[in-house]
Every structure is written in C-alpha cells, then in structure tokens.
mmCIF file of C-alpha atoms in Angstrom:
data_model
loop_
_atom_site.group_PDB
_atom_site.id
_atom_site.type_symbol
_atom_site.label_atom_id
_atom_site.label_comp_id
_atom_site.label_asym_id
_atom_site.label_seq_id
_atom_site.Cartn_x
_atom_site.Cartn_y
_atom_site.Cartn_z
ATOM 1 C CA MET A 118 0.000 0.000 0.000
ATOM 2 C CA LYS A 119 1.187 3.448 -0.836
ATOM 3 C CA THR A 120 2.615 5.269 2.177
ATOM 4 C CA SER A 121 2.430 8.978 2.984
ATOM 5 C CA GLN A 122 4.852 11.318 1.224
ATOM 6 C CA SER A 123 5.117 14.093 3.824
ATOM 7 C CA PHE A 124 5.934 13.952 7.521
ATOM 8 C CA ARG A 125 6.696 16.795 9.924
ATOM 9 C CA VAL A 126 7.091 17.261 13.670
ATOM 10 C CA HIS A 127 7.085 20.574 15.493
ATOM 11 C CA PHE A 128 6.241 21.640 19.034
ATOM 12 C CA VAL A 129 3.639 24.038 20.440
ATOM 13 C CA VAL A 130 2.367 25.229 23.798
ATOM 14 C CA ARG A 131 -1.234 26.068 24.682
ATOM 15 C CA ALA A 132 -1.062 29.405 26.503
ATOM 16 C CA TYR A 133 -4.799 29.428 27.228
ATOM 17 C CA LYS A 134 -4.284 26.307 29.368
ATOM 18 C CA ALA A 135 -1.460 27.896 31.377
ATOM 19 C CA LYS A 136 -1.378 27.546 35.165
ATOM 20 C CA ASN A 137 1.004 29.438 37.399
ATOM 21 C CA GLY A 138 2.757 30.856 34.340
ATOM 22 C CA LYS A 139 3.392 27.417 32.780
ATOM 23 C CA ALA A 140 1.679 26.085 29.607
ATOM 24 C CA PRO A 141 1.332 22.406 28.555
ATOM 25 C CA LEU A 142 3.658 21.230 25.774
ATOM 26 C CA TYR A 143 2.512 19.274 22.683
ATOM 27 C CA ALA A 144 4.142 17.578 19.706
ATOM 28 C CA ALA A 145 2.303 18.557 16.530
ATOM 29 C CA VAL A 146 2.563 15.746 13.951
ATOM 30 C CA THR A 147 1.596 16.446 10.337
ATOM 31 C CA VAL A 148 1.150 13.731 7.690
ATOM 32 C CA ASN A 149 0.003 14.894 4.254
ATOM 33 C CA ARG A 150 -1.595 18.042 5.694
ATOM 34 C CA GLU A 151 -3.402 16.040 8.376
ATOM 35 C CA LYS A 152 -2.384 17.216 11.851
ATOM 36 C CA CYS A 153 -2.737 15.837 15.356
ATOM 37 C CA LEU A 154 -1.450 16.958 18.759
ATOM 38 C CA ILE A 155 0.250 14.605 21.200
ATOM 39 C CA GLY A 156 0.375 15.695 24.815
ATOM 40 C CA LEU A 157 3.920 15.314 26.198
ATOM 41 C CA LYS A 158 2.947 15.622 29.878
ATOM 42 C CA GLU A 159 5.400 18.504 30.300
ATOM 43 C CA SER A 160 4.835 22.203 30.987
ATOM 44 C CA VAL A 161 7.120 25.099 30.103
ATOM 45 C CA PRO A 162 7.243 28.667 31.477
ATOM 46 C CA ILE A 163 5.599 30.885 28.850
ATOM 47 C CA GLU A 164 8.529 33.369 28.902
ATOM 48 C CA MET A 165 10.905 30.514 27.953
ATOM 49 C CA TRP A 166 8.989 29.576 24.762
ATOM 50 C CA ASP A 167 9.729 30.978 21.280
ATOM 51 C CA VAL A 168 6.358 30.770 19.493
ATOM 52 C CA ASP A 169 7.805 31.476 16.020
ATOM 53 C CA LYS A 170 10.520 28.797 16.250
ATOM 54 C CA GLY A 171 8.413 26.338 18.254
ATOM 55 C CA TYR A 172 11.334 25.809 20.611
ATOM 56 C CA PRO A 173 12.507 26.953 24.073
ATOM 57 C CA LYS A 174 14.721 30.038 24.195
ATOM 58 C CA GLY A 175 17.562 30.892 26.501
ATOM 59 C CA THR A 176 20.771 29.258 27.693
ATOM 60 C CA ARG A 177 19.923 28.069 31.151
ATOM 61 C CA ASP A 178 20.334 24.402 32.105
ATOM 62 C CA GLN A 179 16.536 24.031 32.285
ATOM 63 C CA VAL A 180 16.286 25.106 28.640
ATOM 64 C CA LYS A 181 19.048 22.712 27.554
ATOM 65 C CA LYS A 182 17.353 19.823 29.369
ATOM 66 C CA LEU A 183 14.002 20.615 27.690
ATOM 67 C CA SER A 184 15.686 20.892 24.263
ATOM 68 C CA THR A 185 17.257 17.450 24.726
ATOM 69 C CA PHE A 186 13.855 16.008 25.679
ATOM 70 C CA LEU A 187 12.205 17.519 22.580
ATOM 71 C CA GLU A 188 14.886 16.104 20.273
ATOM 72 C CA GLU A 189 14.342 12.668 21.808
ATOM 73 C CA VAL A 190 10.588 13.018 21.141
ATOM 74 C CA ARG A 191 11.263 14.112 17.546
ATOM 75 C CA LEU A 192 13.582 11.103 17.032
ATOM 76 C CA LYS A 193 11.046 8.666 18.517
ATOM 77 C CA LEU A 194 8.240 10.015 16.315
ATOM 78 C CA GLY A 195 10.529 9.731 13.280
ATOM 79 C CA ASN A 196 11.264 6.117 14.195
ATOM 80 C CA CYS A 197 7.522 5.435 14.480
ATOM 81 C CA TYR A 198 7.035 6.781 10.965
ATOM 82 C CA LYS A 199 9.891 4.619 9.612
ATOM 83 C CA GLU A 200 8.613 1.507 11.394
ATOM 84 C CA LEU A 201 5.166 1.870 9.846
ATOM 85 C CA GLN A 202 6.783 2.519 6.471
ATOM 86 C CA LEU A 203 8.987 -0.577 6.660
ATOM 87 C CA LYS A 204 6.034 -2.772 7.652
ATOM 88 C CA GLY A 205 4.034 -1.454 4.709
ATOM 89 C CA LYS A 206 1.374 -0.140 7.060
ATOM 90 C CA PHE A 207 -1.109 2.584 6.258
ATOM 91 C CA ILE A 208 0.458 5.789 7.630
ATOM 92 C CA ASP A 209 -1.576 8.604 9.106
ATOM 93 C CA THR A 210 -1.353 10.759 12.227
ATOM 94 C CA LYS A 211 -3.544 8.311 14.172
ATOM 95 C CA SER A 212 -1.258 5.313 13.533
ATOM 96 C CA ILE A 213 1.869 7.331 14.441
ATOM 97 C CA LYS A 214 0.270 8.623 17.628
ATOM 98 C CA SER A 215 -0.871 5.121 18.657
ATOM 99 C CA LEU A 216 2.596 3.660 18.092
ATOM 100 C CA PHE A 217 4.306 6.556 19.919
ATOM 101 C CA LEU A 218 2.023 6.214 22.952
ATOM 102 C CA GLY A 219 2.394 2.441 22.982
ATOM 103 C CA GLU A 220 -1.280 1.840 22.354
ATOM 104 C CA LYS A 221 -2.220 -1.646 21.186
ATOM 105 C CA GLU A 222 -3.111 -1.810 17.512
ATOM 106 C CA GLU A 223 -6.752 -2.720 17.042
ATOM 107 C CA ALA A 224 -6.781 -6.313 15.830
ATOM 108 C CA PHE A 225 -9.651 -6.900 13.426
ATOM 109 C CA THR A 226 -10.833 -10.456 12.815
ATOM 110 C CA LEU A 227 -12.690 -12.183 10.008
ATOM 111 C CA ASN A 228 -15.748 -12.689 12.221
ATOM 112 C CA SER A 229 -15.871 -8.985 13.089
ATOM 113 C CA LEU A 230 -15.581 -8.111 9.380
ATOM 114 C CA MET A 231 -18.397 -10.475 8.375
ATOM 115 C CA SER A 232 -20.619 -9.232 11.205
ATOM 116 C CA TYR A 233 -19.969 -5.619 10.194
ATOM 117 C CA HIS A 234 -20.752 -6.439 6.552
ATOM 118 C CA ASN A 235 -23.996 -8.244 7.362
ATOM 119 C CA GLU A 236 -25.152 -5.454 9.679
ATOM 120 C CA THR A 237 -24.421 -2.624 7.229
ATOM 121 C CA ALA A 238 -25.603 -4.436 4.086
ATOM 122 C CA THR A 239 -29.230 -4.693 5.224
ATOM 123 C CA SER A 240 -30.026 -1.341 3.590
ATOM 124 C CA ASP A 241 -28.333 -2.274 0.290
ATOM 125 C CA LEU A 242 -29.153 -5.958 -0.170
ATOM 126 C CA LYS A 243 -32.451 -7.804 -0.168
ATOM 127 C CA TRP A 244 -32.775 -10.621 2.346
ATOM 128 C CA SER A 245 -32.890 -13.119 -0.552
ATOM 129 C CA THR A 246 -29.329 -11.986 -1.428
ATOM 130 C CA LEU A 247 -28.038 -11.274 2.074
ATOM 131 C CA LYS A 248 -28.905 -14.745 3.352
ATOM 132 C CA HIS A 249 -26.265 -16.228 1.026
ATOM 133 C CA TYR A 250 -23.574 -14.241 2.901
ATOM 134 C CA PHE A 251 -24.604 -16.000 6.112
ATOM 135 C CA VAL A 252 -24.123 -19.346 4.325
ATOM 136 C CA THR A 253 -20.627 -18.252 3.230
ATOM 137 C CA GLN A 254 -19.924 -17.168 6.812
ATOM 138 C CA ARG A 255 -20.858 -20.648 8.094
ATOM 139 C CA TYR A 256 -18.533 -22.271 5.548
ATOM 140 C CA LEU A 257 -15.691 -19.962 6.601
ATOM 141 C CA LYS A 258 -16.210 -20.841 10.261
ATOM 142 C CA LYS A 259 -16.096 -24.566 9.461
ATOM 143 C CA PHE A 260 -12.951 -24.049 7.371
ATOM 144 C CA ILE A 261 -11.160 -22.095 10.139
ATOM 145 C CA GLU A 262 -12.129 -24.709 12.718
ATOM 146 C CA GLU A 263 -10.770 -27.567 10.594
ATOM 147 C CA HIS A 264 -7.744 -25.824 9.094
ATOM 148 C CA TYR A 265 -6.568 -23.610 11.959
ATOM 149 C CA LYS A 266 -8.173 -25.358 14.960
ATOM 150 C CA ALA A 267 -9.581 -21.973 15.972
ATOM 151 C CA THR A 268 -12.885 -20.116 15.984
ATOM 152 C CA ASP A 269 -11.610 -16.948 14.304
ATOM 153 C CA ILE A 270 -8.619 -15.498 12.458
ATOM 154 C CA TYR A 271 -7.001 -12.049 12.322
ATOM 155 C CA LEU A 272 -7.522 -10.184 9.061
ATOM 156 C CA ARG A 273 -3.775 -9.589 8.792
ATOM 157 C CA GLU A 274 -3.380 -13.371 8.350
ATOM 158 C CA LEU A 275 -5.513 -13.414 5.197
ATOM 159 C CA ASN A 276 -3.425 -14.027 2.100
ATOM 160 C CA TYR A 277 -3.429 -15.916 -1.203
ATOM 161 C CA LYS A 278 -2.852 -19.236 0.592
ATOM 162 C CA PHE A 279 -5.891 -18.676 2.825
ATOM 163 C CA VAL A 280 -8.130 -18.064 -0.212
ATOM 164 C CA LYS A 281 -6.724 -21.068 -2.102
ATOM 165 C CA ASP A 282 -7.064 -23.365 0.914
ATOM 166 C CA PHE A 283 -10.655 -22.193 1.399
ATOM 167 C CA GLU A 284 -11.381 -23.026 -2.262
ATOM 168 C CA VAL A 285 -9.970 -26.542 -1.812
ATOM 169 C CA PHE A 286 -12.016 -26.962 1.383
ATOM 170 C CA LEU A 287 -15.230 -26.022 -0.448
ATOM 171 C CA ARG A 288 -14.492 -28.395 -3.330
ATOM 172 C CA ASN A 289 -13.896 -31.309 -0.958
ATOM 173 C CA HIS A 290 -16.640 -30.496 1.539
ATOM 174 C CA LYS A 291 -19.563 -32.925 1.694
ATOM 175 C CA PRO A 292 -22.639 -31.104 3.021
ATOM 176 C CA LYS A 293 -24.884 -33.005 5.405
ATOM 177 C CA ASP A 294 -28.047 -31.115 4.478
ATOM 178 C CA HIS A 295 -28.038 -32.108 0.793
ATOM 179 C CA GLN A 296 -26.539 -34.945 -1.210
ATOM 180 C CA LYS A 297 -24.527 -33.197 -3.898
ATOM 181 C CA PRO A 298 -21.255 -31.371 -3.090
ATOM 182 C CA LEU A 299 -20.775 -27.841 -4.394
ATOM 183 C CA ASN A 300 -20.064 -27.563 -8.110
ATOM 184 C CA ASN A 301 -17.396 -25.243 -9.498
ATOM 185 C CA ASN A 302 -19.646 -22.194 -9.822
ATOM 186 C CA GLY A 303 -21.127 -22.841 -6.369
ATOM 187 C CA VAL A 304 -17.597 -22.726 -4.938
ATOM 188 C CA MET A 305 -16.840 -19.542 -6.867
ATOM 189 C CA LYS A 306 -19.981 -17.855 -5.464
ATOM 190 C CA HIS A 307 -18.597 -18.256 -1.929
ATOM 191 C CA ILE A 308 -15.158 -17.047 -3.049
ATOM 192 C CA ILE A 309 -16.747 -13.969 -4.668
ATOM 193 C CA ARG A 310 -18.570 -13.144 -1.412
ATOM 194 C CA LEU A 311 -15.325 -13.481 0.548
ATOM 195 C CA LYS A 312 -13.654 -11.177 -1.987
ATOM 196 C CA LYS A 313 -16.388 -8.558 -1.505
ATOM 197 C CA MET A 314 -15.792 -8.663 2.246
ATOM 198 C CA THR A 315 -12.003 -8.302 1.926
ATOM 199 C CA ASN A 316 -12.576 -5.353 -0.428
ATOM 200 C CA LEU A 317 -14.673 -3.832 2.344
ATOM 201 C CA ALA A 318 -11.796 -4.420 4.796
ATOM 202 C CA LEU A 319 -9.402 -2.666 2.403
ATOM 203 C CA ASN A 320 -11.720 0.339 2.138
ATOM 204 C CA LEU A 321 -11.983 0.478 5.934
ATOM 205 C CA HIS A 322 -8.155 0.250 6.253
ATOM 206 C CA TRP A 323 -8.585 -2.886 8.357
ATOM 207 C CA ILE A 324 -6.061 -4.667 6.135
ATOM 208 C CA ASP A 325 -3.181 -3.306 4.064
ATOM 209 C CA ALA A 326 -2.769 -6.020 1.414
ATOM 210 C CA ASP A 327 -5.374 -7.548 -0.905
ATOM 211 C CA PRO A 328 -5.508 -11.367 -0.414
ATOM 212 C CA PHE A 329 -7.039 -11.644 -3.914
ATOM 213 C CA ALA A 330 -4.331 -9.623 -5.688
ATOM 214 C CA THR A 331 -3.055 -12.663 -7.648
ATOM 215 C CA TYR A 332 -6.071 -14.963 -7.310
ATOM 216 C CA LYS A 333 -8.039 -15.794 -10.475
ATOM 217 C CA LEU A 334 -11.718 -16.698 -10.332
ATOM 218 C CA LYS A 335 -12.651 -19.739 -12.416
ATOM 219 C CA ILE A 336 -16.282 -19.290 -13.537
ATOM 220 C CA GLN A 337 -17.561 -21.932 -15.952
ATOM 221 C CA LYS A 338 -20.146 -21.026 -18.584
ATOM 222 C CA VAL A 339 -23.417 -22.839 -17.878
ATOM 223 C CA ASN A 340 -25.729 -24.170 -20.577
ATOM 224 C CA ARG A 341 -29.055 -22.796 -19.303
ATOM 225 C CA GLU A 342 -32.060 -25.087 -19.706
ATOM 226 C CA GLN A 343 -35.463 -24.098 -21.059
ATOM 227 C CA LEU A 344 -38.561 -25.987 -22.109
ATOM 228 C CA SER A 345 -39.177 -26.663 -25.762
ATOM 229 C CA GLU A 346 -42.530 -25.806 -27.317
ATOM 230 C CA VAL A 347 -43.570 -29.482 -27.088
ATOM 231 C CA GLU A 348 -42.573 -29.753 -23.415
ATOM 232 C CA LEU A 349 -44.347 -26.514 -22.493
ATOM 233 C CA LYS A 350 -47.509 -27.689 -24.269
ATOM 234 C CA ALA A 351 -47.343 -31.024 -22.426
ATOM 235 C CA ILE A 352 -47.294 -29.264 -19.048
ATOM 236 C CA GLU A 353 -50.072 -26.857 -20.109
ATOM 237 C CA GLU A 354 -52.444 -29.605 -21.250
ATOM 238 C CA LYS A 355 -51.735 -32.217 -18.554
ATOM 239 C CA LYS A 356 -54.637 -33.015 -16.194
ATOM 240 C CA PHE A 357 -53.217 -33.725 -12.734
ATOM 241 C CA GLY A 358 -56.356 -33.972 -10.620
ATOM 242 C CA ILE A 359 -54.343 -32.708 -7.606
ATOM 243 C CA GLU A 360 -54.905 -29.114 -6.492
ATOM 244 C CA ARG A 361 -51.318 -28.400 -5.364
ATOM 245 C CA LEU A 362 -49.860 -29.604 -8.690
ATOM 246 C CA GLU A 363 -52.480 -27.702 -10.698
ATOM 247 C CA MET A 364 -51.681 -24.477 -8.819
ATOM 248 C CA VAL A 365 -47.884 -24.802 -9.190
ATOM 249 C CA ARG A 366 -48.322 -25.695 -12.881
ATOM 250 C CA ASP A 367 -50.477 -22.593 -13.406
ATOM 251 C CA MET A 368 -47.955 -20.308 -11.686
ATOM 252 C CA PHE A 369 -45.123 -21.864 -13.697
ATOM 253 C CA VAL A 370 -46.931 -21.532 -17.047
ATOM 254 C CA PHE A 371 -47.950 -17.952 -16.161
ATOM 255 C CA CYS A 372 -44.254 -17.106 -15.758
ATOM 256 C CA CYS A 373 -43.409 -18.880 -19.013
ATOM 257 C CA TYR A 374 -45.629 -16.290 -20.727
ATOM 258 C CA THR A 375 -44.644 -13.244 -18.627
ATOM 259 C CA GLY A 376 -40.952 -13.782 -17.765
ATOM 260 C CA LEU A 377 -41.530 -13.136 -14.049
ATOM 261 C CA SER A 378 -39.321 -14.833 -11.465
ATOM 262 C CA TYR A 379 -40.641 -16.866 -8.519
ATOM 263 C CA VAL A 380 -40.294 -13.990 -6.027
ATOM 264 C CA ASP A 381 -41.927 -11.497 -8.415
ATOM 265 C CA VAL A 382 -44.941 -13.695 -9.148
ATOM 266 C CA SER A 383 -45.282 -14.519 -5.433
ATOM 267 C CA ASN A 384 -45.452 -10.790 -4.635
ATOM 268 C CA LEU A 385 -47.760 -9.963 -7.544
ATOM 269 C CA GLU A 386 -50.825 -8.019 -6.304
ATOM 270 C CA PRO A 387 -54.107 -7.264 -8.125
ATOM 271 C CA GLU A 388 -53.169 -3.555 -8.346
ATOM 272 C CA HIS A 389 -50.109 -4.547 -10.382
ATOM 273 C CA ILE A 390 -52.494 -5.535 -13.208
ATOM 274 C CA VAL A 391 -53.262 -2.312 -15.084
ATOM 275 C CA MET A 392 -55.114 -1.313 -18.233
ATOM 276 C CA GLY A 393 -52.753 -0.149 -20.975
ATOM 277 C CA ALA A 394 -53.301 2.605 -23.545
ATOM 278 C CA ASP A 395 -54.148 -0.143 -26.052
ATOM 279 C CA GLY A 396 -57.076 -1.282 -23.890
ATOM 280 C CA ASP A 397 -55.346 -4.538 -22.923
ATOM 281 C CA ARG A 398 -54.203 -5.634 -19.485
ATOM 282 C CA TRP A 399 -50.526 -5.302 -18.528
ATOM 283 C CA ILE A 400 -48.367 -6.092 -15.512
ATOM 284 C CA ARG A 401 -46.684 -3.027 -14.030
ATOM 285 C CA THR A 402 -44.357 -3.822 -11.117
ATOM 286 C CA CYS A 403 -40.700 -3.736 -9.966
ATOM 287 C CA ARG A 404 -38.287 -6.622 -9.809
ATOM 288 C CA GLU A 405 -37.733 -7.644 -6.204
ATOM 289 C CA LYS A 406 -34.049 -8.360 -6.866
ATOM 290 C CA THR A 407 -33.061 -5.076 -8.498
ATOM 291 C CA LEU A 408 -36.074 -2.744 -7.990
ATOM 292 C CA ILE A 409 -36.037 -2.110 -11.750
ATOM 293 C CA PRO A 410 -39.529 -1.233 -13.117
ATOM 294 C CA VAL A 411 -41.035 -3.959 -15.302
ATOM 295 C CA ILE A 412 -43.933 -3.592 -17.748
ATOM 296 C CA VAL A 413 -45.247 -6.837 -19.249
ATOM 297 C CA PRO A 414 -48.070 -7.203 -21.807
ATOM 298 C CA LEU A 415 -50.326 -10.101 -20.824
ATOM 299 C CA LEU A 416 -50.569 -12.770 -23.523
ATOM 300 C CA PRO A 417 -53.871 -14.734 -23.879
ATOM 301 C CA LYS A 418 -52.600 -17.820 -21.997
ATOM 302 C CA ALA A 419 -51.353 -15.673 -19.116
ATOM 303 C CA LEU A 420 -54.701 -13.810 -19.054
ATOM 304 C CA ALA A 421 -56.613 -17.104 -18.874
ATOM 305 C CA ILE A 422 -54.608 -18.167 -15.809
ATOM 306 C CA LEU A 423 -55.041 -14.720 -14.243
ATOM 307 C CA ASP A 424 -58.833 -14.945 -14.640
ATOM 308 C CA LYS A 425 -58.813 -18.452 -13.178
ATOM 309 C CA TYR A 426 -57.398 -17.155 -9.887
ATOM 310 C CA LYS A 427 -59.220 -13.806 -9.602
ATOM 311 C CA ASP A 428 -61.629 -15.256 -6.990
ATOM 312 C CA ASN A 429 -59.191 -17.616 -5.246
ATOM 313 C CA GLU A 430 -59.839 -17.228 -1.492
ATOM 314 C CA ARG A 431 -56.270 -18.038 -0.412
ATOM 315 C CA ALA A 432 -54.833 -15.478 -2.817
ATOM 316 C CA LEU A 433 -57.387 -12.796 -1.890
ATOM 317 C CA TYR A 434 -56.721 -13.333 1.839
ATOM 318 C CA ASP A 435 -53.026 -12.506 1.311
ATOM 319 C CA GLY A 436 -53.752 -9.677 -1.126
ATOM 320 C CA ARG A 437 -51.939 -11.541 -3.906
ATOM 321 C CA VAL A 438 -52.770 -12.793 -7.394
ATOM 322 C CA PHE A 439 -51.687 -16.358 -6.544
ATOM 323 C CA PRO A 440 -51.803 -18.296 -3.247
ATOM 324 C CA LYS A 441 -48.588 -18.259 -1.217
ATOM 325 C CA ILE A 442 -46.274 -21.254 -1.472
ATOM 326 C CA SER A 443 -42.587 -21.628 -0.631
ATOM 327 C CA ASN A 444 -39.928 -21.828 -3.328
ATOM 328 C CA GLN A 445 -38.765 -25.158 -1.908
ATOM 329 C CA LYS A 446 -42.234 -26.703 -2.272
ATOM 330 C CA VAL A 447 -42.688 -25.189 -5.743
ATOM 331 C CA ASN A 448 -39.491 -26.792 -7.029
ATOM 332 C CA SER A 449 -40.362 -30.095 -5.359
ATOM 333 C CA TYR A 450 -43.786 -30.157 -7.033
ATOM 334 C CA LEU A 451 -42.274 -29.140 -10.379
ATOM 335 C CA LYS A 452 -40.105 -32.260 -10.321
ATOM 336 C CA GLU A 453 -43.279 -34.303 -9.829
ATOM 337 C CA ILE A 454 -44.970 -32.386 -12.655
ATOM 338 C CA ALA A 455 -42.021 -32.978 -15.006
ATOM 339 C CA ASP A 456 -42.035 -36.678 -14.145
ATOM 340 C CA ARG A 457 -45.760 -36.996 -14.926
ATOM 341 C CA CYS A 458 -45.217 -35.204 -18.252
ATOM 342 C CA ASP A 459 -42.251 -37.459 -19.158
ATOM 343 C CA ILE A 460 -39.834 -34.505 -19.181
ATOM 344 C CA ILE A 461 -36.328 -35.648 -18.230
ATOM 345 C CA LYS A 462 -34.932 -32.141 -17.662
ATOM 346 C CA ASN A 463 -34.288 -30.809 -14.150
ATOM 347 C CA VAL A 464 -37.292 -28.466 -14.119
ATOM 348 C CA THR A 465 -37.044 -25.643 -11.586
ATOM 349 C CA PHE A 466 -39.165 -22.506 -11.379
ATOM 350 C CA HIS A 467 -36.413 -20.347 -12.893
ATOM 351 C CA ILE A 468 -36.660 -22.390 -16.112
ATOM 352 C CA ALA A 469 -39.945 -20.539 -16.722
ATOM 353 C CA ARG A 470 -37.967 -17.310 -17.130
ATOM 354 C CA HIS A 471 -35.541 -19.003 -19.543
ATOM 355 C CA THR A 472 -38.475 -20.489 -21.472
ATOM 356 C CA PHE A 473 -40.066 -17.058 -21.842
ATOM 357 C CA ALA A 474 -36.781 -15.622 -23.157
ATOM 358 C CA THR A 475 -36.206 -18.380 -25.698
ATOM 359 C CA THR A 476 -39.194 -20.552 -26.655
ATOM 360 C CA VAL A 477 -41.937 -17.945 -26.208
ATOM 361 C CA THR A 478 -40.300 -14.692 -27.377
ATOM 362 C CA LEU A 479 -36.971 -14.860 -29.239
ATOM 363 C CA SER A 480 -37.934 -18.014 -31.143
ATOM 364 C CA ASN A 481 -41.029 -16.204 -32.384
ATOM 365 C CA GLY A 482 -39.124 -13.198 -33.673
ATOM 366 C CA VAL A 483 -39.446 -10.816 -30.714
ATOM 367 C CA PRO A 484 -36.388 -8.495 -30.771
ATOM 368 C CA ILE A 485 -33.880 -9.098 -27.994
ATOM 369 C CA GLU A 486 -34.152 -5.435 -26.923
ATOM 370 C CA THR A 487 -37.859 -5.954 -26.191
ATOM 371 C CA VAL A 488 -37.202 -9.195 -24.320
ATOM 372 C CA SER A 489 -34.493 -7.484 -22.280
ATOM 373 C CA LYS A 490 -36.918 -4.704 -21.286
ATOM 374 C CA ILE A 491 -39.631 -7.167 -20.229
ATOM 375 C CA LEU A 492 -37.166 -9.221 -18.179
ATOM 376 C CA GLY A 493 -36.013 -6.079 -16.374
ATOM 377 C CA HIS A 494 -32.389 -6.345 -17.468
ATOM 378 C CA THR A 495 -30.177 -3.261 -17.558
ATOM 379 C CA LYS A 496 -27.821 -4.735 -20.194
ATOM 380 C CA ILE A 497 -28.489 -6.695 -23.379
ATOM 381 C CA THR A 498 -25.548 -8.973 -22.509
ATOM 382 C CA THR A 499 -27.514 -10.258 -19.505
ATOM 383 C CA THR A 500 -30.421 -11.208 -21.771
ATOM 384 C CA GLN A 501 -28.053 -12.964 -24.161
ATOM 385 C CA ILE A 502 -27.065 -15.332 -21.351
ATOM 386 C CA TYR A 503 -30.701 -16.359 -20.909
ATOM 387 C CA ALA A 504 -31.685 -16.376 -24.549
ATOM 388 C CA LYS A 505 -30.267 -19.094 -26.731
ATOM 389 C CA VAL A 506 -31.183 -19.512 -30.381
ATOM 390 C CA VAL A 507 -33.282 -22.670 -30.291
ATOM 391 C CA GLU A 508 -33.267 -25.285 -33.014
ATOM 392 C CA ARG A 509 -36.647 -24.380 -34.533
ATOM 393 C CA LYS A 510 -35.697 -20.708 -34.946
ATOM 394 C CA LEU A 511 -32.358 -21.716 -36.450
ATOM 395 C CA LYS A 512 -34.089 -23.912 -39.061
ATOM 396 C CA GLU A 513 -36.575 -21.156 -39.908
ATOM 397 C CA ASP A 514 -33.799 -18.609 -40.387
ATOM 398 C CA MET A 515 -31.828 -20.988 -42.639
ATOM 399 C CA LYS A 516 -34.931 -21.729 -44.742
ATOM 400 C CA MET A 517 -35.485 -17.991 -45.145
ATOM 401 C CA LEU A 518 -31.851 -17.590 -46.210
ATOM 402 C CA GLN A 519 -32.194 -20.463 -48.724
ATOM 403 C CA SER A 520 -35.290 -18.875 -50.293
ATOM 404 C CA LYS A 521 -33.475 -15.564 -50.651
ATOM 405 C CA LEU A 522 -30.404 -17.171 -52.219
ATOM 406 C CA SER A 523 -32.520 -19.166 -54.700
#
C-alpha cells in the first residue's frame, strides 16, 4: 500500500491552558496536511517559549534539558514513521500517535468483518441476497475450525494461501443437508462473497494487502435449460387432478408467458395488473431483486390463468394474485410435474424465465431489446445469457436464407 509522502514534527504550547505561568507542551505531527497533537505531559514557562521557532529560548540548564527532551521526542516520532513505512502499514497521524504512545493496535478479525458487513448491508441488499452471505460465513467458520483449529482469524493473516485453501475446502466439503457437493460455480460464489468482504476491509483500512491480488476466479459457462414448445404444451395440457400440482403448474406456465421470477410472481398483487393505452391488461411492477420497473403485456394464456385465480380465497386473503407457497415446495412439485409429463430435464421454477426468453419470445421473432426490457435487465448482454437460439428458430432462419439465395 502506498505510504504517505510528507511527515513533519514541530512543538507548540497552549497558553490558554497555562497555570502558574506554565503552559502544557505538545508535539504537533503532520502527515500529508493532516495534523494531530500529542500531549507530552510537560509544561514550560511561557517566557521561555519561542512561538515562532516552536522551541525553548535561553541558555539556562533548564532550557538545555528541555531541548534534549524535545529532540528525543522528535527522534522517537521519526522512528515510528519509519517503522510503519517498513512494515508497509497505512500511515496517518492516528497510527503514528498510537505507536508513539504504545497503544495496542486494534486487531480486526474475520468474524468482526463479516458481522460488520452483514449489519451494514441490510439497507443495500435484499434478504434473498443477504442470506447467502450467512451461508458463506458458516462455511468460513467450518474451514477455520478444521484448518486452523480456531474459531476466528485475524484479518492480517488473510493471504493468497488462505483463499486457495478455502477453495480446496469447499471443493472437498460434503454437506450433510443435501446430497450433492458444491459444483465449481457454487464454490466460486462463496469465493466472490469473501472477496467482496475483503474489499470492504481494504476500504476500511482494516487490512493493508489484498488477499485476492493474484487470485483468479474460475467461472464456468453454464448451458441454461429451457422448455421446448412441445414440453411446455405437455405441461399446459396435462390433467393432474391434484390441487397443489395444478396451482404450481399454473404459476409456472404464467411465468413462461410473462418472464416473471418466482419472487416477483409470489409478490404480484391485483393492483399490479393495469389497463394499458391499447385497452389490454398489462403487468406493471418492480423486480424484487433489483427494484427495476417492469412492464409486461399479458398474452392470452397468461390472461386465462389470471382470470382463473381472480376469486381464489387463499390469494385474496393474502392480497396476492396467486396463493402463497414456498420456493422449496414449488421446485419439489415441479419435479413431480415434469415426471408426470415425461420430461427428463431438471425443471425448476427459474426455467420458466428461460423459457419465456427463448421458446416464447426470441424463437417467435421478438427483438432481444424488447425481451431485455420485459425481463427487467439493464444490459443486453444479460439477456443474451438467458436467450439461446433454439433449433426451430435456427431452421426457420436458414430456410429464409435459402429462399433468398434461390
């Protein structure tokens, strides 16, 4: 870390604090125009002090003794500055004063950093995002317990080796609460959260060196799943005869035709359904994750599902469009739905959003800019991750090209 470029020590007395003709003596330390006063626990007769020179005047033995003391103070403060410089510490007047007075350096720990982050992030992050930091915190605690046989670690001990060892720990860890170990991108998510916290420590001057300075994240591109037109139709037309499956299917299909996420459709209220200038019904809401406004035209199949639930007692009781159900249950029921429809894909609720981006919109010629706006993305590149060119659209485009060439 870059150290300060200017350092100066001079001495002053505070005449307004004088008692019996003697004023208290201070060392004034300046670092890059920042100044602090250090009380030297000495007093000097006011008539003996040269205010302009900042030094005692006269030739008496008392003056010589005081001059020697001041030079010793100046030397000690200079040594404090050099010591901090040699250790690569952040140098300011506070750190010099603490070292000069023999105060213990505040030792920040990883637990204190994570607690500070989680307390201060509540205003910036939604709980759905913040809760993942608590998961990372639990993994870090387990890692420190196994690797260091301790419950905490000082931030100054964080380095490249710590980050690399934590990565290895995550890759080899076998969770007890679910069967599968973390995949590569799951590991990288925890590493990214740790990196965000160490960046916070750097900004707070709690650490001087970046543990991630030479570390390279290894994110693998994921082939995002979506339902084909045939698979979506199979789910739409399937008769389940079980209320819970029918309801989850309806919510899922509704999102396949609107692009809403699970949390957004769960929070959807009747007042979010508005009449557009064209006389048709639209959804006007904000994404829970990013608070970005979203305006979605309601397609006929989405409207049919909306009308089906307009008098649902459970939904009306909660002031929502659909009855409340947890994400965990939704994904569990979707696996049952996929099995009954002979779909071998791992169907989760988020696949509805992918299906809207690909099968429902882009494959039918909707411009990617429009899809991006409906999905609530701020960048087209984000939409491109969701939206693959599916096989049917590819064939149609090639047939169009063939007809033009012939």
